[in-house]
mmCIF file of C-alpha atoms in Angstrom:
data_model
loop_
_atom_site.group_PDB
_atom_site.id
_atom_site.type_symbol
_atom_site.label_atom_id
_atom_site.label_comp_id
_atom_site.label_asym_id
_atom_site.label_seq_id
_atom_site.Cartn_x
_atom_site.Cartn_y
_atom_site.Cartn_z
ATOM 1 C CA GLY A 564 154.897 38.405 17.220
ATOM 2 C CA ALA A 565 152.096 40.947 17.769
ATOM 3 C CA ALA A 566 152.694 41.053 21.509
ATOM 4 C CA MET A 567 156.403 41.736 20.945
ATOM 5 C CA ALA A 568 155.617 44.800 18.889
ATOM 6 C CA HIS A 569 154.118 46.512 21.942
ATOM 7 C CA GLY A 570 157.284 45.897 23.928
ATOM 8 C CA HIS A 571 155.191 44.378 26.719
ATOM 9 C CA GLY A 572 156.988 41.140 27.444
ATOM 10 C CA PRO A 573 155.976 39.281 30.600
ATOM 11 C CA GLY A 574 157.101 41.255 33.609
ATOM 12 C CA ARG A 575 158.213 44.176 31.456
ATOM 13 C CA CYS A 576 154.969 46.076 31.938
ATOM 14 C CA ARG A 577 155.662 47.352 35.402
ATOM 15 C CA CYS A 578 158.845 49.321 35.625
ATOM 16 C CA CYS A 579 159.661 50.976 38.956
ATOM 17 C CA GLY A 580 158.433 54.370 37.814
ATOM 18 C CA GLU A 581 154.994 53.074 36.923
ATOM 19 C CA ALA A 582 154.634 51.178 40.185
ATOM 20 C CA ALA A 583 155.694 54.252 42.163
ATOM 21 C CA ALA A 584 153.291 56.497 40.262
ATOM 22 C CA GLU A 585 150.522 54.039 40.930
ATOM 23 C CA ARG A 586 151.392 53.891 44.615
ATOM 24 C CA GLY A 587 151.459 57.699 44.738
ATOM 25 C CA ALA A 588 148.010 57.856 43.154
ATOM 26 C CA ALA A 589 146.672 55.523 45.828
ATOM 27 C CA TRP A 590 147.621 58.137 48.439
ATOM 28 C CA GLY A 591 145.712 60.875 46.643
ATOM 29 C CA LEU A 592 143.023 61.561 49.250
ATOM 30 C CA TYR A 593 144.840 64.751 50.286
ATOM 31 C CA LEU A 594 143.364 66.232 47.082
ATOM 32 C CA ARG A 595 139.880 65.626 48.513
ATOM 33 C CA ILE A 596 140.419 67.575 51.738
ATOM 34 C CA ASP A 597 138.416 70.763 52.147
ATOM 35 C CA ARG A 598 141.480 72.907 52.883
ATOM 36 C CA GLN A 599 139.477 75.975 53.873
ATOM 37 C CA ARG A 600 137.988 74.107 56.813
ATOM 38 C CA LEU A 601 140.939 71.888 57.759
ATOM 39 C CA GLN A 602 141.981 72.433 61.388
ATOM 40 C CA CYS A 603 144.992 71.409 63.415
ATOM 41 C CA LEU A 604 144.662 72.050 67.149
ATOM 42 C CA ASN A 605 147.744 72.826 69.258
ATOM 43 C CA GLU A 606 149.957 73.519 66.232
ATOM 44 C CA ARG A 607 152.864 75.798 67.109
ATOM 45 C CA ARG A 608 152.848 77.627 63.783
ATOM 46 C CA GLU A 609 149.441 78.524 62.399
ATOM 47 C CA GLY A 610 148.625 76.693 59.182
ATOM 48 C CA SER A 611 151.523 74.244 59.510
ATOM 49 C CA GLY A 612 149.193 71.292 60.142
ATOM 50 C CA ALA A 613 147.816 71.585 56.623
ATOM 51 C CA THR A 614 151.281 71.161 55.067
ATOM 52 C CA VAL A 615 151.591 67.514 56.129
ATOM 53 C CA PHE A 616 148.821 66.543 53.693
ATOM 54 C CA ARG A 617 150.679 66.579 50.386
ATOM 55 C CA PRO A 618 151.621 64.250 47.513
ATOM 56 C CA TRP A 619 153.159 60.911 48.482
ATOM 57 C CA GLU A 620 156.172 61.689 46.309
ATOM 58 C CA GLU A 621 156.838 64.831 48.384
ATOM 59 C CA ARG A 622 156.680 63.102 51.769
ATOM 60 C CA GLY A 623 160.465 63.467 52.125
ATOM 61 C CA ASP A 624 160.330 67.276 52.096
ATOM 62 C CA ARG A 625 161.529 67.938 55.638
ATOM 63 C CA SER A 626 160.978 71.703 55.426
ATOM 64 C CA GLN A 627 157.241 71.096 55.823
ATOM 65 C CA PHE A 628 156.077 69.740 59.154
ATOM 66 C CA VAL A 629 153.784 70.464 62.064
ATOM 67 C CA GLU A 630 155.014 70.687 65.642
ATOM 68 C CA SER A 631 152.784 70.729 68.698
ATOM 69 C CA ASP A 632 152.791 73.752 70.957
ATOM 70 C CA ASP A 633 151.802 73.434 74.638
ATOM 71 C CA ASP A 634 152.286 69.701 75.089
ATOM 72 C CA GLU A 635 152.710 66.624 72.910
ATOM 73 C CA GLU A 636 149.094 66.381 71.710
ATOM 74 C CA LEU A 637 147.919 67.157 68.186
ATOM 75 C CA LEU A 638 144.386 66.967 66.837
ATOM 76 C CA PHE A 639 143.463 67.240 63.162
ATOM 77 C CA ASN A 640 139.922 67.928 61.959
ATOM 78 C CA ILE A 641 139.831 66.922 58.299
ATOM 79 C CA PRO A 642 136.658 67.624 56.311
ATOM 80 C CA PHE A 643 136.457 66.011 52.876
ATOM 81 C CA THR A 644 134.773 67.386 49.774
ATOM 82 C CA GLY A 645 132.731 64.210 49.477
ATOM 83 C CA SER A 646 132.423 60.775 51.034
ATOM 84 C CA VAL A 647 135.598 58.791 51.615
ATOM 85 C CA LYS A 648 136.277 55.108 52.169
ATOM 86 C CA LEU A 649 139.492 55.265 54.195
ATOM 87 C CA LYS A 650 141.750 52.232 53.735
ATOM 88 C CA GLY A 651 145.128 53.181 55.127
ATOM 89 C CA VAL A 652 147.198 55.821 56.878
ATOM 90 C CA ILE A 653 150.907 56.697 56.875
ATOM 91 C CA VAL A 654 152.388 58.846 59.654
ATOM 92 C CA MET A 655 155.935 60.050 59.183
ATOM 93 C CA GLY A 656 158.097 61.780 61.789
ATOM 94 C CA GLU A 657 161.658 61.930 63.074
ATOM 95 C CA GLU A 658 163.517 58.950 64.455
ATOM 96 C CA ASP A 659 163.443 60.429 67.949
ATOM 97 C CA GLY A 660 161.153 61.263 70.867
ATOM 98 C CA THR A 661 159.079 63.754 68.861
ATOM 99 C CA HIS A 662 157.545 60.989 66.710
ATOM 100 C CA PRO A 663 153.889 60.337 67.632
ATOM 101 C CA ALA A 664 153.444 57.024 69.443
ATOM 102 C CA GLU A 665 149.685 56.649 69.166
ATOM 103 C CA MET A 666 146.996 57.628 66.680
ATOM 104 C CA ARG A 667 143.266 57.639 67.362
ATOM 105 C CA LEU A 668 140.791 58.022 64.486
ATOM 106 C CA PHE A 669 137.276 59.423 64.785
ATOM 107 C CA ARG A 670 134.770 59.707 61.980
ATOM 108 C CA ASN A 671 132.100 62.289 61.225
ATOM 109 C CA ILE A 672 132.474 64.433 64.366
ATOM 110 C CA PRO A 673 133.168 67.890 62.892
ATOM 111 C CA HIS A 674 135.035 70.508 64.954
ATOM 112 C CA MET A 675 136.326 68.097 67.564
ATOM 113 C CA SER A 676 138.116 69.674 70.515
ATOM 114 C CA PHE A 677 140.563 68.048 72.911
ATOM 115 C CA ASP A 678 137.651 67.582 75.327
ATOM 116 C CA ASP A 679 135.876 65.485 72.697
ATOM 117 C CA THR A 680 138.827 63.092 72.459
ATOM 118 C CA ALA A 681 137.578 61.458 75.680
ATOM 119 C CA LYS A 682 135.099 59.678 73.373
ATOM 120 C CA GLU A 683 135.807 56.176 72.169
ATOM 121 C CA PRO A 684 137.603 56.347 68.784
ATOM 122 C CA GLU A 685 136.651 54.167 65.822
ATOM 123 C CA GLN A 686 140.183 52.785 65.829
ATOM 124 C CA THR A 687 143.431 53.256 67.762
ATOM 125 C CA PHE A 688 146.916 52.506 66.441
ATOM 126 C CA SER A 689 150.246 52.114 68.212
ATOM 127 C CA LEU A 690 152.718 53.845 65.924
ATOM 128 C CA SER A 691 156.308 52.913 65.181
ATOM 129 C CA GLN A 692 158.928 55.518 64.358
ATOM 130 C CA ASP A 693 158.738 55.952 60.607
ATOM 131 C CA PRO A 694 161.252 58.536 59.355
ATOM 132 C CA LEU A 695 160.814 57.484 55.698
ATOM 133 C CA GLY A 696 157.022 57.239 55.504
ATOM 134 C CA GLU A 697 157.033 53.531 54.672
ATOM 135 C CA LEU A 698 154.679 52.047 57.242
ATOM 136 C CA GLU A 699 151.043 51.737 56.296
ATOM 137 C CA TYR A 700 148.392 51.327 58.987
ATOM 138 C CA PRO A 701 145.325 49.606 57.536
ATOM 139 C CA THR A 702 141.961 50.786 58.843
ATOM 140 C CA LYS A 703 138.934 48.653 59.619
ATOM 141 C CA ILE A 704 137.322 49.598 56.331
ATOM 142 C CA ALA A 705 133.780 48.767 57.489
ATOM 143 C CA ARG A 706 134.071 51.530 60.094
ATOM 144 C CA PHE A 707 135.508 54.048 57.647
ATOM 145 C CA SER A 708 133.396 53.426 54.562
ATOM 146 C CA ASN A 709 131.376 56.633 54.634
ATOM 147 C CA VAL A 710 133.605 59.335 56.055
ATOM 148 C CA TYR A 711 132.934 62.979 55.270
ATOM 149 C CA HIS A 712 134.949 64.205 58.246
ATOM 150 C CA LEU A 713 137.994 62.503 59.793
ATOM 151 C CA SER A 714 139.564 63.497 63.111
ATOM 152 C CA MET A 715 143.063 62.260 63.933
ATOM 153 C CA HIS A 716 144.202 62.539 67.538
ATOM 154 C CA PHE A 717 147.859 62.027 68.452
ATOM 155 C CA PRO A 718 147.787 61.867 72.282
ATOM 156 C CA LYS A 719 151.430 61.029 72.941
ATOM 157 C CA ASN A 720 154.888 60.616 71.460
ATOM 158 C CA PHE A 721 158.105 58.751 72.296
ATOM 159 C CA GLY A 722 159.034 61.000 75.206
ATOM 160 C CA ALA A 723 159.789 64.488 73.838
ATOM 161 C CA GLU A 724 158.023 67.626 75.060
ATOM 162 C CA THR A 725 156.511 68.285 71.642
ATOM 163 C CA THR A 726 155.350 66.118 68.747
ATOM 164 C CA LYS A 727 156.480 66.565 65.158
ATOM 165 C CA ILE A 728 154.781 65.140 62.078
ATOM 166 C CA PHE A 729 156.246 65.585 58.601
ATOM 167 C CA TYR A 730 153.715 63.769 56.465
ATOM 168 C CA ILE A 731 150.336 62.086 56.818
ATOM 169 C CA GLY A 732 149.207 59.890 53.955
ATOM 170 C CA LEU A 733 145.552 58.959 53.511
ATOM 171 C CA LYS A 734 144.667 56.103 51.180
ATOM 172 C CA GLY A 735 141.189 55.253 49.999
ATOM 173 C CA GLU A 736 138.327 55.994 47.646
ATOM 174 C CA TRP A 737 136.402 59.212 47.229
ATOM 175 C CA THR A 738 132.816 59.666 46.089
ATOM 176 C CA GLU A 739 131.278 62.988 45.240
ATOM 177 C CA ALA A 740 128.854 64.319 47.849
ATOM 178 C CA HIS A 741 125.164 64.270 47.035
ATOM 179 C CA ARG A 742 123.968 67.833 47.214
ATOM 180 C CA HIS A 743 120.249 67.351 47.819
ATOM 181 C CA GLU A 744 120.130 69.595 50.897
ATOM 182 C CA VAL A 745 121.730 72.439 49.018
ATOM 183 C CA THR A 746 119.188 72.320 46.226
ATOM 184 C CA ILE A 747 116.318 72.625 48.686
ATOM 185 C CA CYS A 748 117.891 75.597 50.496
ATOM 186 C CA ASN A 749 118.549 77.428 47.252
ATOM 187 C CA TYR A 750 114.978 76.890 46.176
ATOM 188 C CA GLU A 751 113.588 78.353 49.396
ATOM 189 C CA ALA A 752 116.003 81.256 49.365
ATOM 190 C CA SER A 753 114.886 82.238 45.890
ATOM 191 C CA ALA A 754 111.194 82.592 46.856
ATOM 192 C CA ASN A 755 109.801 85.658 45.114
ATOM 193 C CA PRO A 756 109.921 88.690 47.468
ATOM 194 C CA ALA A 757 107.566 90.615 45.154
ATOM 195 C CA ASP A 758 104.745 88.437 46.383
ATOM 196 C CA HIS A 759 103.687 90.731 49.258
ATOM 197 C CA LYS A 760 100.503 88.869 50.024
ATOM 198 C CA LEU A 761 102.571 85.827 50.927
ATOM 199 C CA GLU A 762 104.753 87.909 53.235
ATOM 200 C CA GLN A 763 101.789 89.213 55.211
ATOM 201 C CA ILE A 764 100.234 85.799 55.617
ATOM 202 C CA THR A 765 103.379 83.964 56.581
ATOM 203 C CA PRO A 766 104.081 85.451 60.029
ATOM 204 C CA GLN A 767 100.505 84.890 61.155
ATOM 205 C CA THR A 768 100.434 81.263 60.148
ATOM 206 C CA HIS A 769 103.623 80.785 62.164
ATOM 207 C CA PHE A 770 101.962 82.180 65.269
ATOM 208 C CA ILE A 771 98.873 80.016 64.835
ATOM 209 C CA SER A 772 100.912 76.840 64.519
#
């Protein structure tokens, strides 16, 4: 009788809403993107690339999208605020030629340019047209277990002159960055300038060494 009191009969625990909320939470890595440093190369409208990284529940908002400019290529440089284990990706576009047809993922190469995309990616995916954002592309987790910077290259689409992406979902785990380097820098920067003797000695020792 005690179990009945909770209203948790077998199978009653997971109503649709709960399952959806849980699925949405799984796609929460967009919260861990360092938005100030996020780049989208060849975007037609400046800043539009950033809009495709949003909550899973809002993936259907077709007013927010990125479209390529000169040709069909798009390149995202996505720095995270910590270390990410990337497990899956969703790429949502239109059901037409503007939908990206291929996705190439690179890890930990900040500020990639289109020239850099000649490098071998960690993983390449052939994409299907996914107007509803339902297809999940699983990554080779071993290759994406310590990602602080992710680059996504979309080299081609299904035949249109430009590429459009409405939503990109990133699924995985996030760990806070260890800030050892920062501590050291701060310590050096706060050396006491009143210590003039030190200042006079320092340049000479540099020349000797």
